[in-house]
Short mmCIF file of C-alpha atoms in Angstrom, two decimals:
data_model
loop_
_atom_site.label_atom_id
_atom_site.label_comp_id
_atom_site.label_asym_id
_atom_site.label_seq_id
_atom_site.Cartn_x
_atom_site.Cartn_y
_atom_site.Cartn_z
CA MET A 8 84.54 -3.13 -12.00
CA ASN A 9 83.06 -0.11 -11.64
CA ASP A 10 83.29 0.60 -15.60
CA LEU A 11 81.33 -2.87 -16.10
CA ASN A 12 78.34 -1.81 -13.86
CA VAL A 13 78.23 1.25 -15.73
CA ASN A 14 77.93 -0.35 -18.89
CA LYS A 15 75.27 -2.69 -17.79
CA GLU A 16 73.26 0.54 -16.36
CA PHE A 17 73.82 1.99 -19.86
CA GLU A 18 72.39 -1.51 -21.72
CA LYS A 19 69.76 -1.53 -19.53
CA GLU A 20 68.31 1.92 -20.17
CA GLY A 21 69.47 1.66 -23.78
CA ARG A 22 66.49 -1.53 -23.66
CA ILE A 23 63.94 0.27 -22.04
CA LYS A 24 64.17 3.23 -24.64
CA ASP A 25 64.04 0.52 -27.18
CA PHE A 26 60.89 -0.79 -25.54
CA ILE A 27 58.87 2.26 -25.25
CA SER A 28 60.04 3.31 -28.93
CA GLN A 29 58.61 0.24 -30.49
CA ASN A 30 55.56 -0.05 -28.08
CA LYS A 31 54.55 3.52 -27.64
CA ARG A 32 50.69 2.90 -27.51
CA LEU A 33 50.84 0.01 -24.76
CA VAL A 34 52.89 2.37 -22.52
CA VAL A 35 50.18 5.11 -23.12
CA LEU A 36 47.44 2.52 -22.11
CA LEU A 37 49.02 1.36 -18.97
CA ALA A 38 49.87 5.16 -17.97
CA ILE A 39 46.03 5.83 -18.66
CA LEU A 40 45.24 2.61 -16.19
CA ALA A 41 47.70 3.82 -13.43
CA VAL A 42 45.75 7.02 -13.41
CA VAL A 43 42.25 5.66 -13.37
CA ILE A 44 43.36 3.22 -10.58
CA ILE A 45 44.64 6.03 -8.46
CA VAL A 46 41.36 8.18 -9.13
CA GLY A 47 39.53 5.33 -8.12
CA ILE A 48 41.01 4.78 -5.04
CA SER A 49 40.71 8.48 -3.94
CA VAL A 50 37.25 8.12 -4.92
CA ASN A 51 36.46 5.30 -2.66
CA VAL A 52 38.14 6.46 0.27
CA TRP A 53 35.77 9.95 -0.26
CA VAL A 54 32.58 8.24 -0.66
CA ASN A 55 33.48 5.96 2.47
CA ASN A 56 33.98 8.98 4.33
CA ALA A 57 30.71 10.87 3.11
CA ASN A 58 28.74 7.68 3.75
CA LYS A 59 30.20 7.45 7.50
CA VAL A 60 29.04 11.53 7.76
CA ALA A 61 25.79 10.72 6.15
CA GLU A 62 25.19 8.12 8.56
CA GLU A 63 25.76 10.28 11.46
CA GLU A 64 23.75 12.88 10.14
CA LEU A 65 20.30 10.32 9.55
CA ILE A 66 20.45 8.64 12.33
CA ILE A 67 17.12 8.41 13.97
CA PRO A 68 17.15 8.49 17.86
CA GLU A 69 16.31 5.58 19.66
CA ALA A 70 13.08 4.83 21.45
CA ASP A 71 13.90 5.72 24.55
CA ILE A 72 16.11 8.96 23.42
CA ILE A 73 12.69 10.07 21.53
CA GLU A 74 10.63 9.04 24.70
CA ASP A 75 12.76 11.34 26.86
CA GLN A 76 12.39 14.36 24.48
CA ILE A 77 8.85 14.11 23.37
CA ALA A 78 5.51 16.02 24.34
CA GLU A 79 2.09 15.47 24.11
CA ILE A 80 -0.82 17.92 22.50
CA LEU A 81 -3.75 17.65 24.66
CA PRO A 82 -6.70 17.41 24.52
CA LYS A 83 -6.95 13.74 23.48
CA THR A 84 -10.48 12.08 23.81
CA GLU A 85 -9.31 8.67 23.30
CA ARG A 86 -5.90 6.91 24.18
CA THR A 87 -4.89 3.90 23.72
CA VAL A 88 -2.06 2.35 26.23
CA GLU A 89 0.81 0.70 24.45
CA GLY A 90 1.86 -2.18 26.40
CA ASP A 91 -0.86 -2.63 29.00
CA GLU A 92 -1.57 -5.73 30.96
CA LEU A 93 -5.02 -5.54 29.71
CA THR A 94 -4.02 -5.16 25.99
CA THR A 95 -6.58 -6.17 23.91
CA SER A 96 -7.27 -5.82 20.10
CA PRO A 97 -9.41 -3.01 18.93
CA GLY A 98 -12.63 -6.02 18.17
CA SER A 99 -12.22 -7.35 21.59
CA ILE A 100 -12.50 -4.10 23.74
CA PRO A 101 -15.57 -4.81 26.04
CA LYS A 102 -18.56 -3.13 24.90
CA ASP A 103 -20.64 -3.73 27.48
CA PRO A 104 -19.81 -3.12 31.61
CA PHE A 105 -21.43 -6.43 32.53
CA MET A 106 -19.35 -8.12 30.41
CA GLY A 107 -16.03 -6.57 30.84
CA PRO A 108 -13.94 -3.92 32.96
CA MET A 109 -14.98 -0.44 32.84
CA VAL A 110 -13.51 1.84 35.26
CA LEU A 111 -14.58 5.45 36.45
CA LEU A 112 -11.46 7.16 36.61
CA GLY A 113 -12.34 10.82 37.07
CA VAL A 114 -15.16 13.41 37.06
CA ILE A 115 -14.90 17.54 36.23
CA THR A 116 -18.46 19.02 36.89
CA GLY A 117 -19.62 22.53 36.68
CA GLY A 118 -18.01 25.18 34.48
CA ARG A 119 -19.84 26.63 31.61
CA ASP A 120 -19.47 23.34 29.58
CA ASP A 121 -21.08 19.99 29.86
CA ASN A 122 -19.57 17.81 32.72
CA ILE A 123 -16.69 15.31 31.90
CA ALA A 124 -15.83 11.86 32.65
CA ILE A 125 -12.79 9.97 32.54
CA ILE A 126 -13.59 6.01 31.92
CA LYS A 127 -11.44 3.31 31.06
CA SER A 128 -12.34 -0.11 29.13
CA GLY A 129 -9.52 -2.60 28.53
CA ASN A 130 -6.37 -0.67 27.36
CA THR A 131 -8.36 2.71 26.07
CA THR A 132 -9.19 5.49 28.15
CA TYR A 133 -12.05 8.29 26.97
CA VAL A 134 -12.45 11.32 28.19
CA VAL A 135 -16.06 12.03 27.46
CA LYS A 136 -18.75 14.92 28.20
CA GLU A 137 -22.24 14.33 28.82
CA GLY A 138 -24.59 13.08 25.63
CA GLU A 139 -21.19 11.70 24.05
CA GLN A 140 -21.10 8.43 23.08
CA ILE A 141 -18.31 5.91 23.65
CA LEU A 142 -17.69 2.42 22.54
CA ASP A 143 -20.31 2.81 20.28
CA TYR A 144 -22.79 1.61 22.43
CA TRP A 145 -23.20 3.41 25.59
CA ASN A 146 -24.31 7.31 26.02
CA LEU A 147 -23.00 9.39 28.73
CA LYS A 148 -26.21 10.62 30.36
CA ALA A 149 -25.11 12.15 33.36
CA VAL A 150 -21.98 12.65 35.67
CA ASN A 151 -22.48 13.54 39.17
CA GLY A 152 -19.67 14.16 41.94
CA ASP A 153 -18.71 10.67 42.09
CA SER A 154 -20.23 8.69 39.39
CA ALA A 155 -21.17 8.57 35.90
CA VAL A 156 -24.36 6.86 34.47
CA LEU A 157 -24.59 5.14 30.96
CA GLU A 158 -27.26 4.48 29.04
CA SER A 159 -28.03 2.41 25.69
CA ASP A 160 -31.06 1.39 24.00
CA GLU A 161 -31.88 -1.28 26.18
CA ARG A 162 -30.56 -0.63 29.68
CA GLU A 163 -28.89 1.90 31.96
CA THR A 164 -25.78 1.29 34.44
CA MET A 165 -23.90 3.57 36.87
CA LEU A 166 -20.09 3.30 37.32
CA LYS A 167 -18.70 4.80 40.65
CA LEU A 168 -15.02 6.21 41.22
CA SER A 169 -12.71 3.60 41.86
CA GLY A 170 -9.66 4.06 44.43
CA MET A 171 -10.02 5.68 48.04
CA ALA A 172 -11.56 9.12 48.03
CA ILE A 173 -9.35 12.08 49.56
CA ASN A 174 -10.33 15.08 51.41
CA SER A 175 -11.12 17.91 49.02
CA GLU A 176 -9.69 21.41 48.98
CA SER A 177 -12.61 23.06 49.27
CA THR A 178 -16.45 22.39 50.34
CA SER A 179 -18.20 25.16 48.39
CA ALA A 180 -20.53 24.33 45.88
CA THR A 181 -19.35 24.68 41.98
CA THR A 182 -21.07 27.68 39.79
CA SER A 183 -20.89 28.82 36.48
CA ASN A 184 -17.61 29.86 36.26
CA THR A 185 -15.88 27.33 38.57
CA VAL A 186 -15.45 23.30 38.36
CA SER A 187 -14.92 20.45 40.69
CA LEU A 188 -12.50 17.57 40.07
CA ASP A 189 -12.15 14.19 41.28
CA VAL A 190 -9.68 11.86 39.82
CA ARG A 191 -8.47 8.67 41.20
CA ASN A 192 -5.51 7.07 40.25
CA ALA A 193 -5.89 8.47 36.72
CA ASP A 194 -3.02 9.44 33.94
CA VAL A 195 -2.42 12.75 34.25
CA ARG A 196 -2.72 13.36 30.19
CA ASP A 197 -6.41 12.05 30.56
CA VAL A 198 -6.88 14.94 33.74
CA LEU A 199 -5.31 17.42 31.35
CA SER A 200 -7.30 16.52 28.48
CA ALA A 201 -10.65 17.14 30.55
CA LEU A 202 -9.22 20.51 31.93
CA ALA A 203 -8.12 21.29 28.47
CA ILE A 204 -11.62 20.84 26.86
CA LYS A 205 -12.95 23.10 29.99
CA LEU A 206 -10.52 25.91 29.27
CA ASN A 207 -11.24 25.44 25.52
CA ALA A 208 -7.33 25.51 25.00
CA ASN A 209 -4.32 23.15 24.30
CA VAL A 210 -2.23 21.65 26.74
CA ILE A 211 1.48 20.58 25.78
CA TYR A 212 2.95 17.89 28.44
CA THR A 213 6.28 17.87 28.44
CA GLU A 214 6.90 15.42 31.03
CA LYS A 215 6.66 11.29 31.16
CA PRO A 216 3.31 9.96 32.09
CA THR A 217 2.37 9.62 35.47
CA ASN A 218 -0.84 8.98 37.35
CA ILE A 219 -2.42 11.23 40.08
CA THR A 220 -5.47 11.33 42.79
CA LEU A 221 -6.34 14.39 43.85
CA LYS A 222 -9.98 16.20 44.76
CA VAL A 223 -10.93 20.12 44.48
CA GLU A 224 -13.82 21.93 44.53
CA ASN A 225 -15.40 25.17 43.31
CA VAL A 226 -12.11 26.46 41.58
CA THR A 227 -11.28 27.97 38.42
CA SER A 228 -10.46 25.59 35.38
CA VAL A 229 -6.81 27.75 35.27
CA ARG A 230 -6.74 26.93 39.00
CA ALA A 231 -7.50 23.45 38.82
CA LEU A 232 -5.08 22.89 36.30
CA GLU A 233 -2.27 24.82 38.38
CA MET A 234 -3.09 22.54 41.46
CA VAL A 235 -2.61 19.14 39.03
CA ALA A 236 0.94 20.62 37.86
CA GLN A 237 2.29 21.19 41.79
CA ASN A 238 0.07 17.76 43.10
CA LEU A 239 3.00 16.01 40.40
CA GLY A 240 6.25 18.96 41.44
CA TYR A 241 5.59 20.83 38.10
CA SER A 242 4.74 23.91 36.90
CA TYR A 243 2.65 25.83 33.99
CA ALA A 244 3.18 28.37 31.57
CA ARG A 245 0.40 30.19 29.25
CA GLN A 246 0.32 32.03 25.88
CA SER A 247 -2.63 32.90 24.61
CA GLY A 248 -4.94 29.82 24.14
CA LEU A 249 -1.65 27.55 24.99
CA TYR A 250 -1.08 26.11 28.33
CA VAL A 251 2.23 24.14 29.09
CA VAL A 252 2.86 21.33 31.92
CA GLY A 253 6.15 20.49 32.73
CA SER A 254 9.03 20.74 35.06
CA SER A 255 10.19 24.09 36.12
CA ASN A 256 13.62 23.98 34.39
CA LYS A 257 12.10 23.32 31.14
CA LEU A 258 9.43 26.09 31.36
CA HIS A 259 11.67 28.87 31.41
CA SER A 260 11.20 32.34 29.76
CA ASP A 261 12.04 31.82 26.46
CA PHE A 262 9.93 28.15 26.40
CA PHE A 263 7.67 29.14 23.62
CA ASN A 264 10.51 30.00 21.21
CA GLN A 265 12.29 27.01 21.93
CA MET A 266 11.71 23.31 19.92
CA VAL A 267 9.39 20.85 20.89
CA LEU A 268 9.69 17.44 19.44
CA THR A 269 5.95 15.45 19.41
CA ARG A 270 4.92 12.26 17.97
CA PHE A 271 1.70 12.43 15.98
CA ASN A 272 0.10 8.54 15.67
CA LEU A 273 -1.89 8.18 12.29
CA ILE A 274 -4.90 6.28 11.92
CA PHE A 275 -6.28 6.74 8.18
CA ILE A 276 -3.41 8.10 6.50
CA GLU A 277 0.11 7.36 6.43
CA ALA A 278 3.27 9.19 7.16
CA GLU A 279 4.61 9.70 3.74
CA ILE A 280 1.42 11.40 2.89
CA VAL A 281 1.69 13.96 5.28
CA GLU A 282 5.16 15.28 4.82
CA PRO A 283 4.75 16.63 1.36
CA LEU A 284 1.65 18.51 2.51
CA ILE A 285 3.87 19.95 5.59
CA GLY A 286 6.40 21.41 2.57
CA ARG A 287 3.53 22.57 0.74
CA LEU A 288 1.85 24.35 3.45
CA SER A 289 5.28 25.74 4.62
CA LEU A 290 4.60 25.15 8.12
CA PRO A 291 7.52 25.65 10.12
CA VAL A 292 8.25 22.55 11.19
CA LYS A 293 10.72 19.40 10.72
CA SER A 294 9.56 15.58 10.53
CA ILE A 295 11.21 12.43 11.11
CA ARG A 296 9.44 9.33 10.10
CA ILE A 297 10.36 5.82 10.23
CA PRO A 298 10.03 3.67 6.98
CA THR A 299 8.74 0.65 9.01
CA ASN A 300 6.19 2.75 10.75
CA GLN A 301 3.74 4.75 8.57
CA GLN A 302 1.31 5.42 11.19
CA ALA A 303 3.39 7.68 13.06
CA ILE A 304 5.27 10.99 12.59
CA TRP A 305 7.42 12.82 14.66
CA ILE A 306 7.16 16.41 14.81
CA GLN A 307 9.94 19.05 16.15
CA GLY A 308 8.97 22.88 16.05
CA THR A 309 7.94 25.69 18.40
CA PRO A 310 4.92 24.90 20.48
CA GLN A 311 2.78 27.10 18.65
CA ALA A 312 4.12 25.56 15.30
CA ILE A 313 3.06 22.17 16.77
CA LEU A 314 -0.28 23.47 17.42
CA LYS A 315 -0.59 24.20 13.79
CA MET A 316 0.77 20.90 12.77
CA GLN A 317 -2.30 19.20 15.35
CA GLU A 318 -4.83 21.08 13.44
CA LEU A 319 -3.51 19.75 10.10
CA ILE A 320 -3.59 16.24 11.58
CA ASN A 321 -7.08 16.25 12.92
CA ALA A 322 -8.16 17.84 9.50
CA ILE A 323 -6.73 15.37 7.07
CA ASP A 324 -6.72 12.16 9.27
CA ARG A 325 -10.08 11.43 8.55
CA PRO A 326 -11.86 7.82 7.34
CA GLU A 327 -12.70 9.87 4.13
CA ASN A 328 -9.27 9.83 3.31
CA ALA A 329 -7.83 6.43 4.02
CA ASP A 330 -7.56 5.67 0.47
CA ASP A 331 -6.79 9.13 -0.95
CA GLU A 332 -3.44 9.29 -2.42
CA GLU A 333 -3.96 12.57 -3.79
CA ILE A 334 -4.71 14.25 -0.50
CA SER A 335 -1.95 16.93 -0.42
CA LEU A 336 -4.69 18.56 -3.14
CA ALA A 337 -7.69 18.05 -1.28
CA TYR A 338 -8.53 21.32 0.41
CA ARG A 339 -9.26 25.10 -0.40
CA SER A 340 -7.78 28.25 1.13
CA ILE A 341 -9.52 31.87 1.54
CA TRP A 342 -7.25 34.81 2.51
CA THR A 343 -9.19 37.56 4.53
CA ASN A 344 -8.07 41.28 5.09
CA VAL A 345 -10.44 42.72 7.57
CA ILE A 346 -11.75 39.73 9.66
CA SER A 347 -9.78 36.89 10.77
CA PRO A 348 -9.95 33.35 9.54
CA SER A 349 -11.58 31.79 13.03
CA ARG A 350 -14.42 34.47 12.59
CA VAL A 351 -14.96 33.59 9.21
CA THR A 352 -15.78 29.42 10.32
CA GLU A 353 -18.36 31.46 12.92
CA LEU A 354 -19.88 33.12 10.43
CA LEU A 355 -19.96 30.50 7.51
CA SER A 356 -21.48 28.47 10.47
CA ASP A 357 -24.26 30.92 11.09
CA ALA A 358 -24.54 30.56 7.91
CA GLY A 359 -25.19 26.84 7.42
CA MET A 360 -21.84 25.87 5.87
CA ASP A 361 -20.03 24.11 9.06
CA VAL A 362 -16.34 24.06 8.45
CA GLU A 363 -15.28 21.00 10.88
CA ASN A 364 -11.88 20.45 9.48
CA TYR A 365 -9.75 23.72 9.16
CA VAL A 366 -6.23 25.01 9.75
CA ILE A 367 -5.26 28.68 10.19
CA LEU A 368 -2.13 30.02 8.61
CA GLY A 369 -1.73 33.47 9.64
CA SER A 370 -4.83 35.47 7.69
CA ARG A 371 -5.17 32.16 5.44
CA LEU A 372 -8.14 29.61 6.11
CA LEU A 373 -7.47 25.84 4.83
CA VAL A 374 -10.48 24.03 4.53
CA PHE A 375 -10.33 20.42 4.43
CA ASP A 376 -14.09 19.61 4.61
CA LYS A 377 -14.84 17.99 0.65
CA ASP A 378 -18.30 18.22 1.33
CA LEU A 379 -18.20 22.11 1.20
CA PHE A 380 -16.04 22.28 -2.13
CA SER A 381 -19.06 21.99 -4.64
CA ARG A 382 -20.52 25.12 -2.73
CA TRP A 383 -17.03 26.78 -2.57
CA GLU A 384 -18.15 29.73 -5.37
CA GLU A 385 -21.03 30.47 -2.44
CA ILE A 386 -18.27 30.71 0.47
CA GLU A 387 -16.02 33.06 -1.50
CA THR A 388 -18.60 35.41 -2.58
CA LEU A 389 -19.45 35.18 1.30
CA VAL A 390 -16.36 35.82 2.65
CA ARG A 391 -15.69 38.70 0.01
CA GLU A 392 -18.83 40.70 1.54
CA LEU A 393 -17.91 40.16 5.02
CA ASP A 394 -14.05 40.67 4.39
CA ASN A 395 -15.05 44.44 3.94
CA MET A 396 -16.99 45.32 6.89
CA ASN A 397 -16.71 45.04 10.61
CA ALA A 398 -17.87 41.60 10.56
CA SER A 399 -17.61 41.25 14.24
CA GLU A 400 -20.78 43.65 14.55
CA TYR A 401 -22.37 41.26 12.37
CA ARG A 402 -25.07 38.42 12.34
CA VAL A 403 -24.70 36.27 9.10
CA PHE A 404 -28.15 33.43 8.44
CA ALA A 405 -29.26 31.71 5.98
CA PHE A 406 -33.37 31.68 4.59
CA ALA A 407 -35.01 28.55 3.05
CA LEU A 408 -37.69 30.27 0.65
CA LYS A 409 -41.18 28.46 -0.32
CA ASN A 410 -42.88 30.38 -2.51
CA THR A 411 -40.50 32.97 -3.61
CA VAL A 412 -37.02 32.53 -5.68
CA ALA A 413 -34.05 33.94 -4.22
CA ARG A 414 -33.81 36.99 -6.80
CA ASP A 415 -37.03 38.41 -6.07
CA ALA A 416 -36.95 37.97 -2.21
CA ALA A 417 -33.53 39.87 -2.33
CA GLU A 418 -35.03 42.70 -4.35
CA ARG A 419 -38.28 43.14 -2.05
CA LEU A 420 -36.11 42.67 1.21
CA ASP A 421 -33.91 45.57 -0.17
CA GLN A 422 -37.35 47.76 -0.64
CA PHE A 423 -37.25 47.68 3.45
CA ASP A 424 -34.51 49.81 3.18
CA TYR A 425 -32.99 48.35 6.53
CA GLU A 426 -29.67 50.09 7.26
CA GLY A 427 -26.72 47.63 7.24
CA VAL A 428 -28.35 44.94 5.69
CA LYS A 429 -26.99 43.21 2.81
CA THR A 430 -28.39 39.87 0.84
CA ILE A 431 -26.25 37.19 -1.23
CA THR A 432 -27.98 34.92 -3.77
CA PHE A 433 -25.87 32.11 -5.62
CA ASN A 434 -25.71 31.12 -8.86
CA TYR A 435 -29.29 30.83 -10.92
CA PRO A 436 -31.09 33.14 -8.44
CA GLN A 437 -34.43 33.37 -10.72
CA PHE A 438 -34.64 29.66 -9.43
CA GLY A 439 -32.76 29.16 -6.52
CA GLN A 440 -34.57 29.52 -2.93
CA GLU A 441 -31.82 30.15 -0.73
CA ILE A 442 -30.55 33.88 0.41
CA LEU A 443 -27.92 34.59 2.90
CA VAL A 444 -28.85 37.70 4.77
CA ILE A 445 -25.86 39.81 6.50
CA CYS A 446 -27.17 41.93 8.95
CA PRO A 447 -26.44 44.02 12.56
CA PRO A 448 -27.58 41.66 15.47
CA HIS A 449 -30.27 43.97 16.47
CA LEU A 450 -31.80 43.55 12.95
CA GLU A 451 -31.92 39.81 13.05
CA SER A 452 -35.49 38.99 14.20
CA GLN A 453 -36.71 41.72 12.05
CA VAL A 454 -35.45 40.72 8.81
CA TYR A 455 -36.13 37.13 9.31
CA SER A 456 -39.73 38.49 10.03
CA SER A 457 -39.79 40.38 6.74
CA LEU A 458 -38.88 37.39 4.89
CA VAL A 459 -41.14 35.35 6.44
CA SER A 460 -44.06 37.81 5.10
CA LEU A 461 -42.20 38.10 1.81
CA ASP A 462 -42.10 34.33 1.46
CA GLY A 463 -46.21 33.93 2.26
CA ASN A 464 -48.70 31.89 0.26
CA ARG A 465 -50.17 34.84 -2.21
CA LYS A 466 -53.64 34.16 -3.84
CA LYS A 467 -53.60 32.17 -6.83
CA ILE A 468 -54.46 33.93 -10.60
CA LYS A 469 -54.79 32.29 -13.94
CA ALA A 470 -52.73 32.63 -16.62
CA PRO A 471 -50.65 31.80 -19.73
CA ILE A 472 -47.50 30.48 -19.57
CA THR A 473 -46.60 29.63 -22.92
CA SER A 474 -47.94 29.08 -26.46
CA ALA A 475 -47.13 27.30 -30.09
CA THR A 476 -48.30 27.26 -33.29
CA GLY A 477 -48.13 24.60 -36.26
CA GLU A 478 -48.57 21.09 -36.92
CA ASN A 479 -46.53 20.14 -33.67
CA ALA A 480 -48.00 22.65 -31.40
CA LYS A 481 -50.04 20.37 -29.10
CA SER A 482 -47.50 17.82 -28.66
CA MET A 483 -44.97 20.25 -28.10
CA LEU A 484 -46.35 21.78 -25.51
CA THR A 485 -47.43 18.55 -23.97
CA ALA A 486 -43.56 17.76 -23.59
CA LYS A 487 -42.76 21.05 -22.36
CA ARG A 488 -46.13 20.10 -19.27
CA THR A 489 -44.27 16.89 -18.25
CA LEU A 490 -40.79 18.51 -18.23
CA LEU A 491 -42.37 21.73 -16.11
CA SER A 492 -43.86 19.14 -13.57
CA GLU A 493 -40.60 17.19 -13.05
CA LEU A 494 -38.36 20.58 -12.77
CA THR A 495 -40.69 22.08 -10.62
CA ASP A 496 -43.19 21.16 -7.68
CA VAL A 497 -46.47 21.41 -10.27
CA SER A 498 -48.33 18.98 -10.64
CA VAL A 499 -49.42 18.32 -14.95
CA LYS A 500 -52.72 18.08 -13.59
CA ASP A 501 -52.52 21.87 -12.56
CA MET A 502 -51.28 22.94 -16.17
CA TYR A 503 -54.00 23.36 -18.95
CA LEU A 504 -53.92 23.04 -22.39
CA SER A 505 -56.25 24.81 -24.49
CA GLU A 506 -58.11 24.12 -27.35
CA ASN A 507 -56.84 25.49 -31.15
CA LEU A 508 -57.39 28.87 -30.82
CA SER A 509 -56.71 29.72 -34.82
CA GLY A 510 -59.38 27.68 -36.00
CA ASP A 511 -57.30 26.22 -38.82
CA ARG A 512 -56.60 22.86 -38.90
CA ASP A 513 -53.29 23.47 -40.61
CA ALA A 514 -52.01 26.24 -38.71
CA PRO A 515 -53.21 24.88 -35.19
CA HIS A 516 -52.19 27.50 -32.43
CA TYR A 517 -52.21 26.42 -28.61
CA VAL A 518 -51.84 27.91 -24.99
CA LEU A 519 -50.35 26.28 -22.03
CA TRP A 520 -51.99 28.05 -18.98
CA ILE A 521 -51.81 27.62 -15.18
CA GLU A 522 -53.81 28.55 -11.94
CA GLU A 523 -51.18 29.54 -9.57
CA THR A 524 -49.82 32.14 -7.20
CA PRO A 525 -47.99 35.02 -9.25
CA ASP A 526 -44.43 33.94 -8.18
CA LYS A 527 -45.11 30.34 -9.26
CA ILE A 528 -46.21 31.87 -12.71
CA GLN A 529 -43.18 33.89 -12.95
CA TYR A 530 -40.82 31.16 -11.94
CA LEU A 531 -42.18 28.73 -15.01
CA ASN A 532 -41.86 31.45 -16.96
CA GLU A 533 -37.98 31.99 -16.17
CA MET A 534 -38.15 27.76 -17.01
CA ILE A 535 -39.50 28.30 -20.23
CA LEU A 536 -37.12 30.85 -21.01
CA ARG A 537 -34.33 28.67 -20.74
CA PHE A 538 -36.13 25.82 -22.26
CA ASP A 539 -36.39 28.02 -25.62
CA GLU A 540 -32.67 29.15 -25.24
CA LYS A 541 -30.66 28.04 -28.58
#
């Protein structure tokens, strides 16, 4: 029996060998298929595991978790409350106190800047200084101890503080160095925004929104901020021009080196445009954006890095960039070695070139004001001059000339031999009539007076400015006279064409002459030289 089973096994093995020898190609294909199936199963398992890991790494925090961690950068001069019972669409916010609710929630008076009012209309709160406009209709005329006066072209109205008044902690009058604050059930973020404006600083608020009622008088702005924080059981920390308000357990000694999460709401641009710019500028922050909400971006970084992000958002989230898909390229850079970039903005403002939208990254100034791009060569020239001296001891001003060109004014001013005075002229100084002056403060009025004298009206003289000979000489000079009049403020009637001076009809010679000041004649001669260039 055993021998029979053995014979059957040998017989089966023989058939298998015969099958393999007769179907070698098929066997090879089956083997390859088996290997592919095994590899496919392995890859599928690996991909599934990788997807699970990726999903875990890319999970966006839920809304309530984000709200618990988020911090706000202040000041914000206009803030819309989401989910408010009075929520209205932007177009339906009441623009007239007589037609809808407008409530005065707080005032801050005194100090070195204009008085400030906190006004709520509908679901939007405004932190506004005297002289500023809200709702495209009302101008804040005055802020007093418990009221604010608004005016329009047609009428004037007064808002009184709402809620019950409480006793203040001081009764002394405010001075130029102190402020008085009276807020009634106002959002602490609006109160801190008003104080940030008074301090000319930024405030980071790390806690959940809450309302506050408080009245203090005749205290410094810093003391007022401290009292607001203490009223809510919070503390504050300070580093340079940055204040942080929050609970004591958050404001530990190493807070300014810790990461803070902040939400930035965008109005005119989308988050997908902001993200590439962050990398391009090498800002030390991380960003989170939700594809379904392109009008918000979450940024994580140190408080100082968050402030730089705030500067960037303020510089680019503007109406003119609403349809600009190439916004990442729409800026210009200046590097400084001696003076600070902030000093550069001050000096450019003195020179009549206000820089409004900019970001400072170390010694680099990024400018986003597109209307300055056409003058960028002038700006770079000015900064190069300023960056080679102690610009903190110098003033810069622009002088608009009327009768003299920039080249001549600069050369003549140099003859006064003022110590430490420099002038800058721009392209085509033989035609331009604007000059920049850099000078010590004590010489500014003298230099200005000298320029006024140099640019004064001079006695007119008669002089030829060009001539022509030949068959078409007269028509040539007539055309030049017309063009000169179009390019300058000299009338055609003030330029005269002579008779034929050659006496030869076949080769006539004519002269174009004028009665004007010497400077004006030289100016016209420069124009003619450019006409004749080939």
